[in-house]
Coordinates of C-alpha atoms in Angstrom, one line a residue:
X830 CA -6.7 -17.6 2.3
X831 CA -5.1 -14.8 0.8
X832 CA -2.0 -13.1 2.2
X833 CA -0.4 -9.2 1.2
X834 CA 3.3 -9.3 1.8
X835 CA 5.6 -5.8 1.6
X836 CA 8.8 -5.5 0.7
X837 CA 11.1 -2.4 0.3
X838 CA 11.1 -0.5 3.5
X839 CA 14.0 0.9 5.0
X840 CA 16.1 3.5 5.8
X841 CA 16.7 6.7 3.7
X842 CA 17.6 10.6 4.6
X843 CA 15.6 13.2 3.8
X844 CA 15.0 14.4 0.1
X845 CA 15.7 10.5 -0.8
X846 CA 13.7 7.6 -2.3
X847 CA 11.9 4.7 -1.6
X848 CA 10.0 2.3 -3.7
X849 CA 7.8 0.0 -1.7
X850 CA 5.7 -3.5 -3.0
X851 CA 3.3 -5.4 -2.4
X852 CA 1.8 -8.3 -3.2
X853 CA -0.9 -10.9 -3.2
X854 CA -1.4 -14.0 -3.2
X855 CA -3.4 -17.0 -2.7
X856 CA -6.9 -18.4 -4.3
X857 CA -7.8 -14.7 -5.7
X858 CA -10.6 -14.1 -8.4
X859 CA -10.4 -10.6 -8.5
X860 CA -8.9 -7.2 -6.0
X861 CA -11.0 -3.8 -6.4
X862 CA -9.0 -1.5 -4.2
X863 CA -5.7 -1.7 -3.2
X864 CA -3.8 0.8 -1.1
X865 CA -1.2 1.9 1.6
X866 CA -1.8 3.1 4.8
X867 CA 0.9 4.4 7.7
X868 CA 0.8 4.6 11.0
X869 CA 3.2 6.9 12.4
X870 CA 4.8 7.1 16.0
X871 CA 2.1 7.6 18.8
X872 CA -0.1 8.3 15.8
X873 CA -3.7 6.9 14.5
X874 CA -3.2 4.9 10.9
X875 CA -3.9 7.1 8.0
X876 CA -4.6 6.7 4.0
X877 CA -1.9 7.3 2.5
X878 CA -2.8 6.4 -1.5
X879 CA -5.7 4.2 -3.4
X880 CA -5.4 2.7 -6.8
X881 CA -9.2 1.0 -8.1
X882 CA -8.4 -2.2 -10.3
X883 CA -9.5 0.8 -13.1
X884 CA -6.6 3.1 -12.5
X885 CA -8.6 5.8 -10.3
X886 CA -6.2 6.9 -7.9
X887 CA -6.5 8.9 -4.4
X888 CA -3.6 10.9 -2.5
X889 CA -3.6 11.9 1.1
X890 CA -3.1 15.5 0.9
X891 CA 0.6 15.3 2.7
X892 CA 1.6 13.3 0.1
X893 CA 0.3 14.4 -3.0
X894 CA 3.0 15.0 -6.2
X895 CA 6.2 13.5 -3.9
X896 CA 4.3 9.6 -3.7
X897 CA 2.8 7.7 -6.6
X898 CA 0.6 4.5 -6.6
X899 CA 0.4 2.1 -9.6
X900 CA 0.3 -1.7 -9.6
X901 CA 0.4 -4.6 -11.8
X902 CA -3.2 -6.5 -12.5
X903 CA -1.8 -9.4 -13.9
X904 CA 1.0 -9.9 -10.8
X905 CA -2.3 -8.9 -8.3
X906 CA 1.1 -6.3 -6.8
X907 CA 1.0 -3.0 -6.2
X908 CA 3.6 -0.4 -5.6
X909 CA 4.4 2.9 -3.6
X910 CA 7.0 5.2 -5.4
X911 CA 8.2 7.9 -2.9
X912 CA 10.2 10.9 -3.6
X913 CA 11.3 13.5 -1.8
X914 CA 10.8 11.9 1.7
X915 CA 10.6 13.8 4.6
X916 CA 11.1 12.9 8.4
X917 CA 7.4 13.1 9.1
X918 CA 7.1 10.3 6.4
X919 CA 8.9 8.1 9.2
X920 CA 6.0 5.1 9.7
X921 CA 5.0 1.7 9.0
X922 CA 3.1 1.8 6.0
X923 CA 0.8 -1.4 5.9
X924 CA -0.8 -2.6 2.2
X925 CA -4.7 -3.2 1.9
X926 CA -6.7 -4.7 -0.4
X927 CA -10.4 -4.3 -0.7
X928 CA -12.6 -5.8 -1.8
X929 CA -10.3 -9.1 -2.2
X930 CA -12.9 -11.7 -4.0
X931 CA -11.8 -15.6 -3.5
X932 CA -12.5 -18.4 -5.3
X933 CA -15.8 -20.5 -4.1
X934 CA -18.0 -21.8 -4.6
X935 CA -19.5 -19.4 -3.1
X936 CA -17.3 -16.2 -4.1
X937 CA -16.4 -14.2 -0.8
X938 CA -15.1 -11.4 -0.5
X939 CA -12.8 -10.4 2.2
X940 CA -10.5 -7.1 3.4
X941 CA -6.7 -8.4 3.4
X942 CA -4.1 -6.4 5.4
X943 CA -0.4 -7.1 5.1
X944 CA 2.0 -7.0 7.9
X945 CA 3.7 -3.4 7.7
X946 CA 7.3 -2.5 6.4
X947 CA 9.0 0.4 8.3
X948 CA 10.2 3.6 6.6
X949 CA 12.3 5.6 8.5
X950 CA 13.3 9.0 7.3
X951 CA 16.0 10.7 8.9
X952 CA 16.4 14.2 9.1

């Protein structure tokens, strides 16, 4: 099996900092995608960034020049950098990797979701 696990959430006041990680483990041959994802308060969960194995990266529009995505092939760990946070950052953000391809035989490929790590923001 292969397991996501997040670290770094907390709590920080607006215009602060927060650095969150991720990473996997298990029997993994190779990750495509990885991202983070939030689900705010009484809200629906919503991309938040992408990074492709190749460096390709994709923003959520709300986020776009405060957050940056990068990660670390060889440690199969990505990472969140987010600056100047604001209240309606407040969330879980939740890591996803997809596709995850494990070890056979046969290969399989599977989408892995970690188990959140809560950012508040306070105003």
């Amino acid at each position: 099996q292969v397991q996501l696990v997040e670290s770094g959430g907390g709590l920080v006041q607006a215009g602060g900092s927060l650095r969150l990680s991720c990473a996997a483990s298990g029997s993994i041959f190779s990750i495509n995608t990885m991202g983070w994802y939030r689900q705010g308060p009484g809200k629906q969960r919503e991309l938040v960034a992408t990074i492709t194995s190749g460096g390709s990266t994709n923003y959520a529009d709300s986020v776009k020049g405060r957050f940056t995505i990068f990660r670390d092939n060889t440690k199969n760990t990505v990472y969140l950098q987010m600056n100047s946070l604001k209240p309606e950052d407040t969330a879980v953000y939740y890591c996803n990797a997809d596709p995850v391809v494990v070890h056979g035989p046969p290969l399989r490929s599977l989408e892995v979701w970690g188990q959140g790590t809560l950012v508040t923001v306070s105003s």
